[in-house]
Short mmCIF file of C-alpha atoms in Angstrom, two decimals:
data_model
loop_
_atom_site.label_atom_id
_atom_site.label_comp_id
_atom_site.label_asym_id
_atom_site.label_seq_id
_atom_site.Cartn_x
_atom_site.Cartn_y
_atom_site.Cartn_z
CA MET T 1 8.00 136.04 110.84
CA ALA T 2 11.78 134.62 111.79
CA ALA T 3 13.04 137.75 109.46
CA GLN T 4 11.27 140.26 112.00
CA GLY T 5 14.18 139.61 114.73
CA CYS T 6 17.06 140.93 112.11
CA SER T 7 14.93 143.37 110.25
CA TYR T 8 16.69 146.85 109.16
CA GLU T 9 13.30 148.68 108.89
CA GLY T 10 13.61 152.12 110.44
CA ILE T 11 17.26 152.00 110.92
CA LYS T 12 18.86 155.15 108.90
CA ASN T 13 22.04 153.95 107.93
CA LYS T 14 21.51 150.42 106.11
CA PRO T 15 24.09 148.08 105.47
CA PRO T 16 24.17 146.85 102.09
CA ALA T 17 21.71 144.33 100.73
CA ASN T 18 24.27 141.44 100.72
CA VAL T 19 24.97 141.88 104.24
CA ARG T 20 21.45 142.14 105.58
CA GLY T 21 20.31 139.32 103.34
CA PHE T 22 23.49 137.34 105.19
CA VAL T 23 22.04 138.30 108.37
CA PHE T 24 18.77 137.43 107.37
CA CYS T 25 19.80 134.03 106.64
CA VAL T 26 21.51 133.21 109.91
CA GLY T 27 18.72 135.08 111.77
CA ALA T 28 16.40 132.65 110.19
CA PHE T 29 18.60 129.63 110.70
CA PHE T 30 18.95 130.37 114.47
CA THR T 31 15.13 130.52 114.39
CA MET T 32 14.30 127.70 112.89
CA ILE T 33 16.68 124.99 114.28
CA LYS T 34 16.05 122.89 117.17
CA LYS T 35 17.77 121.24 120.05
CA VAL T 36 17.67 118.16 118.04
CA HIS T 37 19.40 119.69 115.04
CA ILE T 38 22.27 120.93 117.52
CA LEU T 39 22.48 117.59 118.71
CA PHE T 40 22.27 116.07 115.49
CA ALA T 41 25.47 118.56 114.44
CA PHE T 42 27.41 117.39 117.11
CA ILE T 43 26.81 113.67 116.46
CA LEU T 44 28.00 114.34 112.90
CA LEU T 45 31.08 116.34 113.91
CA GLY T 46 32.27 113.61 116.71
CA THR T 47 31.64 110.82 113.90
CA SER T 48 34.13 113.04 111.64
CA LEU T 49 36.57 113.03 114.15
CA PHE T 50 36.48 109.40 115.49
CA ASN T 51 36.89 108.53 111.86
CA LEU T 52 40.27 110.75 111.70
CA THR T 53 41.60 109.07 114.56
CA VAL T 54 40.37 105.38 113.57
CA GLU T 55 42.43 105.61 110.37
CA ALA T 56 45.57 106.66 112.05
CA ALA T 57 45.11 104.28 114.65
CA ASP T 58 44.56 101.23 112.20
CA ILE T 59 48.46 100.76 111.89
CA PRO T 60 49.01 98.44 114.92
CA LYS T 61 52.36 99.12 116.89
CA GLY T 62 55.31 97.26 115.37
CA LEU T 63 54.26 98.18 111.88
CA PRO T 64 56.26 100.07 109.57
CA ARG T 65 54.67 103.82 109.49
CA GLU T 66 55.59 107.07 107.67
CA GLY T 67 59.36 108.04 108.39
CA ASP T 68 60.39 104.79 109.37
CA ILE T 69 63.18 103.21 107.49
CA ILE T 70 63.43 99.37 107.27
CA SER T 71 66.20 97.44 105.85
CA ALA T 72 64.08 95.58 103.55
CA PHE T 73 66.84 94.31 101.23
CA SER T 74 69.94 95.10 102.65
CA VAL T 75 70.46 92.32 104.78
CA PRO T 76 72.01 89.15 102.71
CA VAL T 77 71.53 86.81 105.73
CA PRO T 78 72.49 83.33 104.37
CA ASN T 79 69.25 81.17 102.99
CA ASN T 80 67.12 84.77 103.04
CA GLN T 81 65.35 83.56 99.95
CA THR T 82 63.69 86.82 100.00
CA PHE T 83 66.68 88.46 99.66
CA ILE T 84 67.69 86.30 96.90
CA SER T 85 64.06 86.73 95.11
CA TYR T 86 64.22 90.05 94.97
CA LEU T 87 67.82 90.03 93.58
CA MET T 88 66.25 87.93 90.92
CA LEU T 89 63.77 90.46 90.20
CA LYS T 90 66.37 91.79 88.25
CA GLU T 91 67.68 88.64 86.54
CA ARG T 92 64.34 88.21 85.28
CA GLY T 93 64.74 91.50 83.47
CA ILE T 94 61.81 93.24 85.99
CA PHE T 95 63.57 95.46 88.16
CA GLN T 96 65.56 96.28 91.34
CA PRO T 97 63.88 99.11 92.78
CA ALA T 98 66.49 99.74 95.27
CA GLU T 99 68.91 100.72 93.08
CA MET T 100 66.91 101.96 90.17
CA ASP T 101 65.68 105.06 89.36
CA VAL T 102 62.19 104.49 91.09
CA LYS T 103 60.78 107.16 93.23
CA LEU T 104 58.19 104.96 94.62
CA LEU T 105 57.94 101.41 95.82
CA ILE T 106 54.61 99.88 96.66
CA ILE T 107 54.89 96.76 98.33
CA GLU T 108 51.99 94.76 99.50
CA VAL T 109 52.99 92.15 102.10
CA MET T 110 50.50 89.30 101.30
CA ASN T 111 49.99 85.41 101.51
CA VAL T 112 48.91 83.50 98.12
CA TYR T 113 46.79 81.00 99.97
CA MET V 1 38.99 89.13 94.10
CA ARG V 2 42.49 90.52 93.48
CA SER V 3 41.52 93.03 90.59
CA TYR V 4 41.28 95.97 92.47
CA ILE V 5 45.40 96.02 93.18
CA ASN V 6 45.72 94.66 89.33
CA GLU V 7 43.85 97.55 88.26
CA LEU V 8 45.94 99.86 90.19
CA PHE V 9 48.67 98.60 88.68
CA ALA V 10 47.31 99.02 85.13
CA ARG V 11 46.59 103.07 85.99
CA ILE V 12 50.04 103.40 87.02
CA GLU V 13 51.18 101.82 83.62
CA LYS V 14 48.85 104.08 81.62
CA ASP V 15 50.10 107.20 83.59
CA THR V 16 53.07 108.51 81.85
CA GLU V 17 54.31 110.43 85.15
CA LEU V 18 53.90 107.88 87.11
CA LYS V 19 55.10 105.11 85.07
CA ASN V 20 58.56 104.78 85.34
CA SER V 21 58.56 106.51 88.80
CA VAL V 22 56.03 103.95 90.71
CA LYS V 23 56.55 100.10 90.82
CA ILE V 24 54.54 97.50 92.75
CA ILE V 25 55.70 94.03 93.85
CA GLY V 26 54.33 91.54 96.10
CA ILE V 27 56.01 90.12 98.82
CA ALA V 28 54.37 86.45 99.85
CA ALA V 29 54.69 85.92 103.50
CA GLY V 30 55.54 82.19 104.07
CA ASN V 31 54.87 81.09 100.33
CA ASN V 32 57.71 79.43 98.76
CA LYS V 33 58.96 79.63 94.91
CA ASP V 34 56.92 77.08 93.68
CA ASP V 35 53.35 78.38 95.76
CA VAL V 36 54.37 82.22 94.10
CA ALA V 37 55.21 80.50 90.41
CA PHE V 38 51.41 78.45 91.05
CA GLU V 39 49.68 81.38 91.84
CA GLU V 40 51.30 84.03 89.95
CA LYS V 41 49.71 84.31 87.05
CA LYS V 42 46.66 86.03 89.12
CA TYR V 43 48.75 89.11 89.57
CA ASP V 44 50.20 91.43 86.98
CA PHE V 45 53.20 92.77 89.26
CA PRO V 46 56.04 90.58 90.39
CA ILE V 47 55.53 88.46 93.35
CA VAL V 48 58.61 87.77 95.81
CA PRO V 49 58.00 84.71 97.63
CA ASP V 50 59.07 85.17 101.83
CA GLY V 51 59.03 81.33 102.43
CA GLN V 52 61.02 82.03 105.67
CA TYR V 53 58.84 84.98 106.97
CA ALA V 54 62.16 86.90 106.24
CA PHE V 55 60.61 90.29 105.38
CA HIS V 56 57.22 89.45 106.90
CA GLN V 57 59.68 89.63 110.39
CA LEU V 58 61.19 92.64 109.69
CA VAL V 59 58.14 94.55 109.29
CA GLY V 60 56.57 93.53 112.45
CA GLN V 61 54.68 90.69 111.03
CA PRO V 62 51.60 92.60 109.76
CA PRO V 63 48.17 90.50 109.15
CA THR V 64 47.76 90.46 105.42
CA PRO V 65 47.31 92.25 103.35
CA PHE V 66 49.20 95.06 103.86
CA PHE V 67 50.72 97.98 102.10
CA ILE V 68 54.05 99.84 102.32
CA PHE V 69 54.63 103.06 99.94
CA ALA V 70 58.33 103.75 100.22
CA ARG V 71 61.06 105.26 98.77
CA PRO V 72 64.28 103.42 98.25
CA TYR V 73 66.94 104.74 100.25
CA GLY V 74 70.25 103.41 99.42
CA ASN V 75 71.96 100.25 100.60
CA GLY V 76 68.68 98.20 99.81
CA ARG V 77 66.81 100.73 102.47
CA LEU V 78 63.58 101.93 102.21
CA LEU V 79 62.16 105.11 103.65
CA VAL V 80 58.38 104.68 104.40
CA LEU V 81 56.03 107.35 103.13
CA ASP V 82 52.97 105.64 103.98
CA SER V 83 51.07 102.69 105.09
CA PHE V 84 47.97 100.89 105.74
CA LEU V 85 46.50 97.82 106.70
CA GLY V 86 43.69 95.74 104.88
CA ARG V 87 41.76 95.82 101.64
CA LEU V 88 41.34 99.38 99.90
CA GLU V 89 39.20 98.41 96.87
CA ASP V 90 38.11 102.17 96.42
CA THR V 91 40.87 102.38 93.91
CA ASP V 92 40.29 106.31 92.98
CA LYS V 93 41.44 106.61 96.62
CA LEU V 94 44.16 104.10 96.27
CA PHE V 95 45.40 106.07 93.34
CA ALA V 96 45.02 109.14 95.31
CA MET V 97 47.37 107.91 97.82
CA VAL V 98 49.74 106.69 95.30
CA LYS V 99 49.92 110.39 93.74
CA ALA V 100 50.51 111.84 97.41
CA ALA V 101 53.18 109.41 98.54
CA LEU V 102 54.65 110.08 94.81
CA LYS V 103 54.75 114.09 96.28
CA LYS V 104 56.14 113.05 99.41
CA SER V 105 58.59 111.16 97.59
CA LEU V 106 59.79 114.09 95.30
CA SER V 107 59.51 116.61 97.89
CA SER V 108 62.68 118.75 98.52
CA SER V 109 61.72 119.00 102.14
CA PRO V 110 62.65 115.69 103.86
CA VAL V 111 60.45 113.17 105.07
CA LYS V 112 60.65 113.47 109.29
CA GLN V 113 62.35 110.40 110.10
CA ASN V 114 61.02 108.28 113.38
CA LYS V 115 63.73 107.73 116.05
CA ARG V 116 62.98 104.09 116.05
CA GLN V 117 64.56 102.54 112.91
CA ASN V 118 64.07 99.11 112.51
CA ASP V 119 63.81 98.22 116.04
CA GLN V 120 60.37 98.61 116.59
CA VAL V 121 58.97 95.70 118.73
CA PRO V 122 55.42 94.60 117.97
CA ASP V 123 53.35 93.80 121.00
CA GLU V 124 54.35 90.57 122.62
CA LEU V 125 51.75 87.77 122.17
CA VAL V 126 50.53 86.90 125.65
CA ILE V 127 49.75 83.08 125.92
CA PRO V 128 46.22 82.69 126.36
CA VAL V 129 45.89 80.25 128.97
CA GLU V 130 46.66 80.17 133.02
CA ASP V 131 50.01 79.21 133.94
CA SER V 132 49.10 76.26 135.54
CA GLU V 133 47.43 74.88 132.51
CA LEU V 134 50.56 75.96 130.31
CA GLU V 135 52.46 73.78 132.79
CA LYS V 136 50.20 70.82 132.62
CA MET V 137 50.69 70.84 128.48
CA ILE V 138 54.35 71.27 128.91
CA SER V 139 54.68 68.38 131.30
CA GLN V 140 52.41 66.61 128.60
CA GLY V 141 54.98 67.36 125.93
CA LEU V 142 57.70 65.96 128.10
CA THR V 143 56.35 62.74 128.30
CA VAL V 144 57.05 59.89 127.01
CA ASN V 145 55.49 56.33 126.85
CA GLY V 146 53.81 57.32 130.40
CA GLU V 147 57.07 58.43 131.64
CA HIS V 148 57.48 61.99 132.56
CA ALA V 149 60.44 64.17 132.36
CA ASP V 150 62.09 65.23 135.40
CA LYS V 151 64.09 68.15 136.76
CA ILE V 152 62.15 70.75 134.29
CA LYS V 153 63.64 74.06 133.68
CA LYS V 154 62.66 76.97 131.54
CA ILE V 155 65.09 78.46 128.87
CA ASN V 156 64.78 81.78 127.11
CA LEU V 157 66.06 81.76 123.91
CA LYS V 158 64.95 85.38 123.09
CA GLU V 159 63.45 85.92 119.42
CA LEU V 160 62.92 81.70 119.33
CA GLY V 161 60.76 81.95 122.75
CA ASP V 162 60.88 79.89 125.62
CA VAL V 163 61.96 76.19 125.84
CA TYR V 164 61.63 73.67 128.40
CA THR V 165 63.54 71.06 129.38
CA GLY V 166 63.76 68.06 131.41
CA VAL V 167 65.23 64.45 131.69
CA LEU V 168 64.01 60.67 131.87
CA LYS V 169 64.91 59.06 134.65
CA LYS V 170 65.52 55.58 133.25
CA SER V 171 66.44 56.35 129.83
CA LYS V 172 68.62 59.71 130.76
CA ARG V 173 66.87 61.12 127.67
CA GLN V 174 66.59 64.79 127.17
CA LEU V 175 63.82 66.23 126.16
CA PHE V 176 62.55 69.96 125.01
CA ALA V 177 59.13 71.39 124.63
CA ARG V 178 59.13 74.69 122.72
CA VAL V 179 56.42 77.10 123.33
CA VAL V 180 55.45 79.06 120.18
CA ALA V 181 53.29 82.09 119.55
CA ARG V 182 53.31 83.23 116.21
CA LYS V 183 51.09 86.26 114.47
CA ILE V 184 49.51 84.98 111.10
CA PRO V 185 49.64 86.81 107.92
CA CYS V 186 46.14 87.16 107.22
CA VAL V 187 44.04 89.96 108.17
CA ASP V 188 40.94 87.66 109.89
CA CYS V 189 43.06 84.93 111.53
CA GLN V 190 44.07 84.52 115.17
CA ASP V 191 47.51 84.52 116.47
CA VAL V 192 48.52 80.79 116.90
CA PHE V 193 49.91 79.36 120.30
CA PHE V 194 51.17 75.55 120.49
CA ILE V 195 53.91 73.61 122.15
CA TYR V 196 55.96 70.62 120.38
CA SER V 197 58.35 68.21 121.99
CA PHE V 198 61.25 66.71 120.66
CA ASP V 199 64.82 64.94 121.77
CA ASP V 200 68.26 66.12 121.83
CA MET V 201 68.78 64.58 118.57
CA GLY V 202 65.85 66.57 117.07
CA LYS V 203 63.49 63.75 116.90
CA PHE V 204 59.64 65.03 117.06
CA LEU V 205 57.71 63.89 120.10
CA GLN V 206 54.25 65.82 120.47
CA PHE V 207 52.23 68.24 119.16
CA ILE V 208 49.79 70.15 121.50
CA PRO V 209 47.83 73.23 120.33
CA ILE V 210 47.29 75.78 122.83
CA SER V 211 45.22 77.90 121.02
CA ILE V 212 44.85 77.76 117.19
CA SER V 213 41.61 78.78 115.22
CA LYS V 214 40.43 77.57 111.70
CA LEU V 215 38.06 79.73 109.33
CA ASP V 216 35.45 81.63 111.26
CA ASN V 217 37.35 81.24 114.21
CA GLU V 218 36.43 77.60 115.03
CA LYS V 219 39.03 76.39 117.36
CA TRP V 220 41.21 73.19 116.42
CA ASP V 221 39.58 70.06 117.62
CA GLU V 222 41.52 66.48 118.72
CA LYS V 223 41.27 65.53 114.63
CA ASP V 224 42.79 68.48 113.77
CA ARG V 225 45.59 68.25 116.56
CA ASN V 226 46.13 64.13 115.57
CA LYS V 227 46.67 65.25 111.70
CA MET V 228 49.38 67.61 112.83
CA GLN V 229 50.73 64.90 115.03
CA ASN V 230 50.75 62.27 112.50
CA ASN V 231 52.33 64.81 109.90
CA TYR V 232 55.23 64.50 112.07
CA LYS V 233 55.00 61.30 113.94
CA GLY V 234 58.58 59.50 113.99
CA LYS V 235 60.64 61.79 111.80
CA SER V 236 63.70 64.38 112.69
CA LEU V 237 62.51 67.83 112.84
CA LEU V 238 66.17 68.47 111.74
CA THR V 239 65.52 67.48 108.13
CA GLU V 240 63.75 70.03 106.09
CA ARG V 241 60.51 69.83 105.22
CA HIS V 242 58.46 71.34 102.49
CA PHE V 243 54.98 72.66 103.37
CA ASN V 244 52.57 70.90 100.83
CA PRO V 245 49.21 72.55 101.35
CA LYS V 246 47.39 69.98 99.79
CA VAL V 247 48.75 67.37 102.19
CA ASP V 248 49.91 69.05 105.29
CA ALA V 249 47.50 71.54 105.81
CA ILE V 250 44.64 71.39 108.27
CA SER V 251 41.21 72.00 106.68
CA SER V 252 40.10 75.62 106.93
CA ALA V 253 43.27 76.71 108.67
CA THR V 254 46.14 76.40 105.73
CA ILE V 255 48.35 79.62 106.63
CA SER V 256 48.19 78.48 110.53
CA SER V 257 49.53 75.16 109.32
CA GLN V 258 51.96 77.11 107.28
CA VAL V 259 53.24 79.21 110.21
CA ILE V 260 53.37 75.98 112.36
CA TYR V 261 55.47 74.27 109.66
CA ASN V 262 57.82 77.40 109.28
CA SER V 263 57.94 77.51 113.14
CA MET V 264 58.87 73.78 113.77
CA GLY V 265 61.27 74.46 110.99
CA GLU V 266 63.42 76.46 113.08
CA THR V 267 64.33 73.74 115.36
CA GLU V 268 67.82 73.10 113.89
CA LEU V 269 68.64 76.88 114.79
CA VAL V 270 66.98 75.73 118.65
CA ILE V 271 69.31 73.01 119.03
CA ARG V 272 72.30 74.83 117.63
CA LYS V 273 71.31 77.40 120.09
CA LEU V 274 71.09 75.10 123.23
CA MET V 275 74.13 73.25 122.19
CA ASP V 276 76.17 76.60 122.02
CA MET V 277 74.50 77.63 125.62
CA GLY V 278 75.84 73.97 126.83
CA VAL V 279 72.14 72.84 127.46
CA ILE V 280 72.91 69.88 124.93
CA LYS V 281 76.15 68.45 125.35
CA ARG V 282 77.98 66.47 122.57
#
């Protein structure tokens, strides 16, 4: 029944079979869907857009994000134990990323408690 | 509980392309060498203690865990390629982020740098009580043996916050009450607000919580306040104190207690500033 609206019967120059098939399916789809489906589609679209924006907004203001430059290990403040400990990584035979050939440094800011 | 980052570390180490190009380190905000030494065996990657919150403050005092993907940028600087807040236990997704960040790092087209560099000020914390209530608390802090300090005035010490000072009439002793607002390096913790008072010799007087929470957002009660008060009672704030979580922490508020200790440890700096400003005369 749904195919009647997009039937090519009686037309002399019929389009190719694959085009007819496609038009048939699109026609069938729009005939069958109800308003509730359209609403559902909008909800899905809205949710996916919302998820995209939430991911970007997850980083609160003031925290480093792409493109920021941070002087992480360039301020040898007296008593700056973090800097000293960082330098100790080299002493401990681990590595010193700022001066070695490391392309990507992943830092997890944590608390061990 | 920690396995997802260890798992990521293992995947990177197994990957011949990534092994020498990508490294993971942990920076333990508020934890000293001993804390880290005790806990380090849980981690497969190196942990750098940040006992004075130097790095934590530099990156805007994030809750933890907070991840920064960065490229060394010369002179100890890092160019941030990606960052995210919170736990991401899907190691496949995490691994994909690592690869994407590495691709950006190796890309010949430069990453667009933000205008604001290192001067991004996080949102200022707002003291969660009315001014009148805060005034009462400050007045309480500037009270010794029932005698209230007179001629109270406010001094702004910029990054060290506001300090209120007044003088006791009888003894002419000058007192100070410092209002502290701090973010906590923990994802589910509430910011910490409190007042502590001391005299011009750095002797501790009172600890007054404005708003401090424990686990599950339970507020500190009088018992918690008394414990913190007793930890410092009669002591000089100019003597360095090492925070021992087993002895000094308020139950279910270890990280908040640690932050309080760190803030009180800044008193020497506060007094030096007050001396430079001529507020304390020697």
